[in-house]
Coordinates of C-alpha atoms and ligand atoms in Angstrom, one line a residue:
R1 CA 15.5 -6.2 26.9
R2 CA 18.2 -8.2 25.1
D3 CA 20.2 -6.1 22.7
N4 CA 19.7 -8.5 19.8
D5 CA 16.0 -7.7 19.5
L6 CA 14.6 -5.7 16.6
H7 CA 11.4 -3.9 17.5
I8 CA 8.5 -3.0 15.2
G9 CA 5.1 -1.3 16.0
G10 CA 1.8 -2.8 15.1
I11 CA -1.5 -0.9 14.9
F12 CA -4.5 -3.2 14.6
P13 CA -8.2 -2.4 14.4
M14 CA -9.7 -4.7 17.0
E15 CA -12.9 -3.6 18.8
G16 CA -14.3 -0.5 17.2
E17 CA -17.8 0.2 16.0
G18 CA -17.2 1.6 12.5
G19 CA -14.9 0.7 9.7
W20 CA -13.0 -2.5 9.4
Q21 CA -12.1 -4.4 12.6
G22 CA -9.8 -6.7 10.6
G23 CA -7.2 -6.8 13.4
Q24 CA -9.2 -9.6 15.0
A25 CA -7.8 -12.1 12.5
C26 CA -4.8 -10.1 11.2
K27 CA -3.1 -9.7 14.6
P28 CA -3.0 -13.5 15.2
A29 CA -1.8 -13.9 11.6
A30 CA 1.0 -11.4 12.1
E31 CA 2.0 -13.2 15.4
L32 CA 2.1 -16.6 13.5
A33 CA 4.5 -15.0 11.0
L34 CA 6.7 -13.5 13.8
A35 CA 7.0 -17.0 15.3
D36 CA 7.9 -18.4 11.9
V37 CA 10.5 -15.9 10.9
N38 CA 12.1 -16.0 14.4
A39 CA 12.4 -19.8 14.1
R40 CA 14.4 -19.4 10.9
S41 CA 18.2 -19.5 11.8
D42 CA 19.0 -18.2 8.3
L43 CA 17.1 -14.9 8.8
L44 CA 18.1 -11.8 10.7
S45 CA 21.5 -13.3 11.8
G46 CA 20.7 -14.0 15.4
F47 CA 18.4 -11.0 15.9
K48 CA 14.8 -11.6 17.0
L49 CA 11.9 -9.6 15.6
L50 CA 9.5 -8.3 18.3
L51 CA 6.1 -6.7 17.6
H52 CA 4.6 -4.1 20.0
S53 CA 1.0 -3.6 19.1
N54 CA -2.2 -1.7 20.2
D55 CA -5.8 -1.3 19.1
S56 CA -6.7 1.6 16.7
K57 CA -10.4 0.6 16.5
C58 CA -10.0 1.8 12.9
E59 CA -10.1 5.3 14.1
P60 CA -7.4 7.6 12.7
G61 CA -7.2 9.7 15.9
L62 CA -6.8 6.7 18.2
G63 CA -4.4 5.3 15.6
A64 CA -2.3 8.5 15.8
S65 CA -2.1 8.3 19.6
V66 CA -1.2 4.6 19.4
M67 CA 1.6 5.6 17.0
Y68 CA 2.9 8.3 19.3
N69 CA 2.9 5.9 22.3
L70 CA 4.9 3.4 20.3
L71 CA 7.4 6.0 19.2
Y72 CA 7.8 7.9 22.5
N73 CA 8.1 4.8 24.7
P74 CA 11.2 2.6 24.5
P75 CA 12.3 0.5 22.8
Q76 CA 12.9 2.3 19.6
K77 CA 10.8 0.9 16.7
L78 CA 12.2 0.2 13.2
L79 CA 8.9 0.2 11.2
L80 CA 5.1 0.3 11.7
L81 CA 2.5 -2.2 10.6
A82 CA -1.1 -0.7 10.3
G83 CA -4.6 -1.6 9.0
C84 CA -7.6 0.4 7.9
S85 CA -7.3 3.1 5.2
T86 CA -8.1 5.9 7.5
V87 CA -5.5 4.9 10.1
C88 CA -2.9 4.1 7.4
T89 CA -3.4 7.6 5.9
T90 CA -2.8 9.3 9.2
V91 CA 0.1 7.0 10.3
A92 CA 1.9 7.0 6.8
E93 CA 1.6 10.8 6.5
A94 CA 3.3 11.3 9.8
A95 CA 5.8 8.3 9.8
K96 CA 8.1 10.0 7.4
M97 CA 9.0 12.5 10.1
W98 CA 10.6 9.6 12.0
N99 CA 12.1 8.0 8.9
L100 CA 9.8 5.0 9.5
M101 CA 8.5 2.7 6.8
V102 CA 4.8 1.8 7.1
L103 CA 3.5 -1.6 5.9
C104 CA -0.3 -1.6 5.6
Y105 CA -1.9 -5.1 5.5
G106 CA -5.5 -3.7 5.4
A107 CA -5.8 -0.5 3.4
S108 CA -7.7 -0.4 0.1
S109 CA -8.0 3.3 -0.5
P110 CA -6.7 4.5 -3.9
A111 CA -5.7 7.8 -2.2
L112 CA -2.8 5.9 -0.6
S113 CA -1.1 5.4 -4.0
D114 CA 0.7 8.8 -3.6
R115 CA 4.5 8.9 -3.0
A116 CA 4.4 12.7 -2.5
R117 CA 2.1 12.3 0.6
F118 CA 3.3 8.8 1.7
P119 CA 7.0 8.4 0.7
T120 CA 7.5 5.5 3.1
L121 CA 4.2 3.5 2.6
F122 CA 4.0 0.0 1.3
R123 CA 0.9 -2.2 1.4
T124 CA 0.3 -5.9 1.0
H125 CA -3.4 -5.1 0.6
P126 CA -4.1 -4.1 -3.0
S127 CA -5.7 -0.7 -3.8
A128 CA -9.4 -0.8 -4.7
T129 CA -8.3 0.3 -8.2
V130 CA -7.0 -3.2 -8.8
H131 CA -10.6 -4.1 -9.9
N132 CA -10.7 -1.6 -12.7
P133 CA -8.4 -3.3 -15.3
T134 CA -10.4 -6.5 -14.7
R135 CA -13.7 -4.7 -15.2
I136 CA -12.4 -3.2 -18.5
K137 CA -11.1 -6.6 -19.6
L138 CA -14.5 -8.2 -19.1
M139 CA -16.3 -5.3 -20.9
Q140 CA -14.0 -5.8 -23.9
K141 CA -14.5 -9.6 -23.8
F142 CA -18.3 -9.3 -23.9
G143 CA -18.3 -6.3 -26.3
W144 CA -19.7 -3.7 -23.9
S145 CA -18.5 -0.2 -24.8
R146 CA -21.4 1.7 -23.2
I147 CA -21.7 1.4 -19.4
A148 CA -23.1 3.2 -16.4
I149 CA -21.7 3.7 -12.9
L150 CA -23.6 3.7 -9.6
Q151 CA -21.6 4.6 -6.5
Q152 CA -21.9 5.4 -2.8
A153 CA -20.4 8.9 -2.0
E154 CA -17.5 7.5 0.0
E155 CA -13.8 8.6 -0.6
V156 CA -12.7 5.1 -1.5
F157 CA -15.4 4.7 -4.2
I158 CA -15.0 8.3 -5.5
S159 CA -11.3 7.8 -6.2
T160 CA -11.9 4.3 -7.6
V161 CA -14.5 5.7 -10.0
E162 CA -12.1 8.4 -11.1
D163 CA -9.5 5.7 -11.9
L164 CA -12.2 3.6 -13.8
E165 CA -13.3 6.7 -15.8
A166 CA -9.6 7.2 -16.9
H167 CA -9.3 3.6 -17.9
C168 CA -12.6 3.8 -19.9
K169 CA -11.5 6.9 -21.7
K170 CA -8.3 5.2 -22.8
V171 CA -10.1 2.3 -24.4
S172 CA -13.2 4.3 -25.7
I173 CA -15.7 2.8 -23.4
E174 CA -18.5 5.4 -23.0
I175 CA -19.9 6.1 -19.5
V176 CA -23.5 7.1 -20.2
T177 CA -24.2 8.2 -16.7
R178 CA -22.5 8.2 -13.3
Q179 CA -25.0 8.2 -10.4
S180 CA -24.0 8.6 -6.8
F181 CA -25.9 8.5 -3.5
L182 CA -25.1 9.1 0.2
S183 CA -27.3 6.4 1.8
D184 CA -30.6 6.2 -0.1
P185 CA -30.0 4.9 -3.7
A186 CA -33.7 5.3 -4.9
D187 CA -33.2 8.4 -7.1
A188 CA -29.9 7.2 -8.4
V189 CA -31.3 3.9 -9.5
R190 CA -34.3 5.5 -11.1
N191 CA -32.0 7.8 -13.1
L192 CA -30.2 4.7 -14.4
R193 CA -33.4 3.5 -16.0
R194 CA -34.0 7.0 -17.5
Q195 CA -30.5 6.7 -19.2
D196 CA -31.3 3.2 -20.5
A197 CA -28.2 1.9 -18.7
R198 CA -27.7 -1.8 -19.3
V199 CA -24.2 -2.6 -18.1
I200 CA -23.7 -1.1 -14.6
V201 CA -20.7 -1.0 -12.3
G202 CA -21.8 -0.7 -8.7
L203 CA -19.4 0.6 -6.0
F204 CA -20.8 0.7 -2.4
Y205 CA -20.4 -1.0 1.0
V206 CA -22.5 -4.1 1.6
V207 CA -25.4 -2.3 3.6
A208 CA -25.9 0.1 0.7
A209 CA -25.6 -2.9 -1.7
R210 CA -28.8 -4.4 -0.2
R211 CA -30.7 -1.1 -0.6
V212 CA -29.5 -0.8 -4.2
L213 CA -30.6 -4.4 -5.0
C214 CA -34.1 -3.8 -3.7
E215 CA -34.4 -0.6 -5.8
V216 CA -33.1 -2.6 -8.8
Y217 CA -35.9 -5.1 -8.2
K218 CA -38.5 -2.4 -7.9
H219 CA -37.3 -0.7 -11.1
R220 CA -36.9 -4.0 -12.9
L221 CA -33.3 -3.2 -13.8
Y222 CA -32.3 -6.8 -13.8
G223 CA -32.7 -10.0 -15.9
K224 CA -31.8 -10.8 -19.4
S225 CA -31.2 -7.2 -20.5
Y226 CA -28.9 -6.1 -17.7
V227 CA -25.4 -6.8 -16.3
W228 CA -24.3 -5.7 -12.9
F229 CA -20.7 -5.6 -11.6
F230 CA -20.7 -5.8 -7.8
I231 CA -17.7 -5.9 -5.4
G232 CA -16.7 -9.5 -4.6
W233 CA -15.7 -9.1 -1.0
Y234 CA -19.2 -9.0 0.5
E235 CA -20.1 -12.2 2.4
D236 CA -21.5 -14.9 0.1
N237 CA -25.2 -14.5 1.1
W238 CA -25.1 -10.7 1.5
F239 CA -28.3 -10.2 -0.5
E240 CA -30.4 -12.4 1.8
T241 CA -29.3 -11.3 5.3
N242 CA -30.3 -8.5 7.6
L243 CA -33.3 -7.5 5.4
E244 CA -35.7 -6.8 8.2
R245 CA -33.0 -5.2 10.5
E246 CA -32.0 -2.8 7.7
G247 CA -35.6 -2.0 6.6
I248 CA -35.2 -3.6 3.2
E249 CA -38.7 -3.8 1.7
C250 CA -37.9 -6.7 -0.7
T251 CA -38.3 -10.3 0.2
V252 CA -35.5 -12.8 0.0
E253 CA -37.0 -14.3 -3.2
Q254 CA -37.2 -10.8 -4.8
M255 CA -33.5 -10.0 -3.8
R256 CA -32.4 -13.4 -5.2
E257 CA -34.3 -12.7 -8.5
A258 CA -32.6 -9.3 -8.8
A259 CA -29.2 -10.6 -7.9
E260 CA -29.3 -13.6 -10.3
G261 CA -26.5 -13.4 -12.9
H262 CA -24.5 -10.5 -11.5
L263 CA -20.7 -10.5 -11.8
T264 CA -18.2 -9.7 -9.1
T265 CA -14.5 -8.7 -9.1
E266 CA -12.1 -8.9 -6.1
A267 CA -8.4 -9.1 -5.4
L268 CA -7.0 -12.5 -4.6
M269 CA -5.8 -12.6 -1.0
W270 CA -5.2 -16.4 -0.6
N271 CA -2.7 -18.1 -3.0
Q272 CA -4.9 -20.0 -5.4
N273 CA -2.5 -22.8 -6.0
A274 CA -3.5 -24.6 -2.8
N275 CA -0.6 -27.1 -2.9
Q276 CA 2.2 -24.6 -3.9
T277 CA 4.8 -24.3 -1.1
T278 CA 5.4 -20.7 -0.2
I279 CA 8.5 -19.0 1.4
S280 CA 7.4 -20.1 4.9
G281 CA 7.4 -23.8 3.8
M282 CA 3.6 -23.8 4.1
T283 CA 0.9 -23.9 1.4
S284 CA -1.9 -21.4 1.8
E285 CA -4.1 -24.3 3.0
D286 CA -1.5 -25.2 5.7
F287 CA -1.6 -21.5 6.7
R288 CA -5.5 -21.7 6.9
S289 CA -5.3 -24.7 9.3
R290 CA -2.7 -23.0 11.5
L291 CA -4.7 -19.7 11.5
N292 CA -7.9 -21.6 12.4
E293 CA -6.1 -23.3 15.3
A294 CA -4.8 -20.0 16.6
L295 CA -8.3 -18.5 16.3
R296 CA -9.9 -21.4 18.1
E297 CA -7.4 -20.9 20.9
A298 CA -8.4 -17.2 20.9
G299 CA -12.0 -18.3 21.5
Y300 CA -13.5 -18.0 18.0
D301 CA -16.0 -20.8 17.0
I302 CA -14.3 -21.5 13.6
D303 CA -16.0 -24.9 13.2
G304 CA -19.3 -23.1 13.7
E305 CA -18.3 -20.7 10.9
R306 CA -18.0 -17.8 13.4
F307 CA -15.0 -16.1 11.7
P308 CA -13.5 -12.9 13.1
E309 CA -13.3 -9.9 10.9
G310 CA -10.2 -9.7 8.7
Y311 CA -10.1 -13.5 8.1
Q312 CA -10.1 -12.9 4.4
E313 CA -7.2 -10.5 4.7
A314 CA -5.2 -12.6 7.3
P315 CA -2.7 -13.7 4.6
L316 CA -1.9 -10.1 3.9
A317 CA -0.8 -9.5 7.5
Y318 CA 1.1 -12.8 7.6
D319 CA 3.0 -11.9 4.4
A320 CA 3.6 -8.3 5.7
V321 CA 5.7 -9.6 8.5
W322 CA 7.6 -11.8 6.1
A323 CA 8.2 -8.8 3.9
V324 CA 9.6 -6.9 6.9
A325 CA 11.9 -9.8 8.0
L326 CA 13.3 -10.3 4.4
A327 CA 13.8 -6.6 4.0
F328 CA 15.6 -6.3 7.4
N329 CA 17.7 -9.3 6.5
K330 CA 18.8 -7.7 3.2
T331 CA 19.5 -4.4 5.0
M332 CA 21.5 -6.2 7.8
E333 CA 23.7 -7.8 5.2
K334 CA 24.3 -4.4 3.6
L335 CA 25.0 -2.6 6.9
E336 CA 27.4 -5.4 8.2
K337 CA 29.7 -4.5 5.3
N338 CA 30.2 -1.1 7.0
G339 CA 30.4 -2.6 10.5
L340 CA 26.9 -1.4 11.2
S341 CA 23.6 -3.1 12.1
L342 CA 19.9 -2.1 12.4
K343 CA 20.6 -1.4 16.0
N344 CA 22.3 1.8 14.7
F345 CA 19.0 3.0 13.3
T346 CA 17.5 6.1 14.9
Y347 CA 14.5 8.2 14.0
T348 CA 16.8 10.8 12.5
N349 CA 18.9 8.3 10.5
K350 CA 17.7 8.8 7.0
K351 CA 20.6 6.7 5.5
I352 CA 19.5 3.5 7.1
A353 CA 15.8 4.4 6.4
D354 CA 16.7 4.6 2.7
D355 CA 18.4 1.2 2.9
I356 CA 15.2 -0.3 4.4
Y357 CA 13.1 1.4 1.8
E358 CA 15.3 0.0 -1.0
A359 CA 15.0 -3.5 0.5
I360 CA 11.2 -3.4 0.8
N361 CA 10.9 -1.8 -2.6
S362 CA 12.7 -4.7 -4.3
T363 CA 10.6 -7.3 -2.4
S364 CA 9.5 -10.3 -4.4
F365 CA 8.6 -13.7 -2.8
L366 CA 5.8 -16.2 -2.9
G367 CA 3.7 -15.7 0.2
V368 CA 0.4 -17.3 1.4
S369 CA -1.3 -14.4 -0.3
G370 CA 0.4 -15.1 -3.6
L371 CA 3.4 -13.3 -5.1
V372 CA 4.3 -10.4 -2.9
A373 CA 5.7 -7.4 -4.8
F374 CA 5.1 -3.7 -4.8
S375 CA 4.6 -1.0 -7.5
S376 CA 6.7 2.2 -7.5
Q377 CA 4.0 3.7 -5.3
G378 CA 4.2 0.9 -2.8
D379 CA 0.9 -0.7 -4.0
R380 CA 0.5 -4.5 -3.8
I381 CA 0.6 -6.1 -7.2
A382 CA -2.2 -8.7 -7.1
L383 CA -4.3 -11.0 -9.2
T384 CA -8.1 -10.6 -9.3
Q385 CA -10.9 -13.1 -9.4
I386 CA -14.1 -12.9 -11.3
E387 CA -17.3 -14.7 -10.1
Q388 CA -20.9 -14.8 -11.1
L389 CA -24.0 -15.5 -9.0
T390 CA -25.8 -18.4 -10.6
D391 CA -28.8 -20.2 -8.9
N392 CA -28.0 -18.4 -5.7
H393 CA -24.3 -19.3 -5.3
Y394 CA -21.1 -17.8 -6.6
V395 CA -19.3 -19.6 -9.5
K396 CA -15.7 -18.8 -10.3
L397 CA -15.5 -17.5 -13.9
G398 CA -11.8 -16.8 -14.1
Y399 CA -8.7 -14.8 -12.9
Y400 CA -6.9 -11.8 -14.3
D401 CA -3.3 -10.9 -14.1
T402 CA -3.2 -7.2 -14.9
Q403 CA 0.6 -7.0 -15.2
A404 CA 0.7 -9.7 -17.8
D405 CA -2.7 -8.8 -19.3
N406 CA -3.6 -12.5 -19.0
L407 CA -7.2 -13.5 -18.4
T408 CA -7.7 -17.1 -17.4
W409 CA -11.3 -17.9 -18.4
L410 CA -13.2 -21.0 -17.3
D411 CA -16.2 -20.6 -19.7
R412 CA -18.7 -21.1 -16.9
E413 CA -20.7 -17.9 -17.4
R414 CA -24.4 -18.2 -17.8
W415 CA -26.8 -15.4 -19.0
V416 CA -30.4 -15.2 -17.9
G417 CA -31.6 -14.7 -21.5
G418 CA -29.3 -17.4 -22.8
K419 CA -27.0 -15.0 -24.5
V420 CA -24.6 -12.1 -23.6
P421 CA -26.9 -9.0 -22.9
P422 CA -26.1 -6.1 -25.2
D423 CA -24.9 -2.8 -23.8
R424 CA -27.7 -0.8 -25.5
T425 CA -31.2 -1.3 -27.0
V426 CA -30.7 -3.2 -30.2
V427 CA -33.0 -2.1 -33.0
V428 CA -33.8 -5.0 -35.3
N429 CA -34.7 -3.8 -38.8
E430 CA -37.7 -5.8 -39.9
L431 CA -36.8 -6.8 -43.5
Ligands
2BX1 C1 -11.4 -5.8 1.0 C2 -11.5 -4.9 2.3 C3 -12.7 -5.2 3.1 C4 -11.6 -3.5 1.8 O1 -11.4 -2.6 2.9 C5 -10.2 -2.8 3.7 C6 -10.1 -1.9 4.9 C7 -9.9 -0.4 4.5 O2 -9.5 -0.2 3.3 O3 -10.0 0.4 5.4 C8 -10.1 -4.3 4.1 N1 -10.3 -5.2 3.1

């Protein structure tokens, strides 16, 4: 090994059964970024960044053993990239013992926003709580102050709901009921009707979402008197696919009828301004073309719309490597003043670790995923996008910048009943 190599570890979920196998697109994206930063003569003053990576299958135990192998086998690593909330939780909780920063490109769990447990964690993937200020903003825009919550009993949704409840309390939005279910939503949906819920926030994975939608159809909790908030990162035709395979009793037509008009929120992961040049010199569309080319070479049938998992999050992995390169660059400049370099880092050198932490903490650059900056808890600061399902396809309704409390609204919303559904039964006094 040349002595002007800087080594980082990469833990990518590639071939597992459960969870998110987003490493399939995120690893190629990270490798594109490595090539790009190493091609820049103005970065890392002659050092090369090398990535040593292994597959975690999105399993925390395997992720831990991959981490130990990376740390106990030379060369010494300076930092770890990781994906999947479960793996990032395990890796980030342990990494502080080696004074290693952890940059997560694919972890949405709100539990990771905790500097006490994860003092060296940063993530280019926003927390699931990033949806909540957007949901609140929409409720205020449409005058809904009485809502219900339906959630799957999974850690990520439990902690997201707790954050949503706190937001609602602050702005006096009443939560008339909070229903949760493990895998069968029938009872929970029935209880929504009992409580006369009209504006409902739904938090569940996509398989559960199909079950919920069919129950919604059966209990007629849809149409002109109801508004549903679903998560926006399901695949576009999620409510029409896999119905037989998953034992959904509703037909495609019934699912479409129940789904008509629902709203979705999601974090923006691709810079929206398609012709804005980012720090790499590419626009986000240039990045998409290069990523597609790399994935074709890896054997994916991109032109046949056969995208690998993690395609949506690929910009987060690309920008994570840029964040590392820029932070290392800043740290090198600081160390050189004392005749040191990152080659002096060891797993017991907290001083240099603190310098790297400071450098990442003050990150701010325009990446292909948009502006890359972190909160004091290492969370990605991100924009969100609002869509509505109209005539069976998603229509962009607007964007929300939580930091600036700025809602960009496109006035494209359409309501089944021709007007904004009220959040409660409206009693009309006959004069
Ligand atoms: C938007 C999604 C699908 C949320 O889960 C992330 C994976 C995880 O949090 O484990 C990946 N991105």
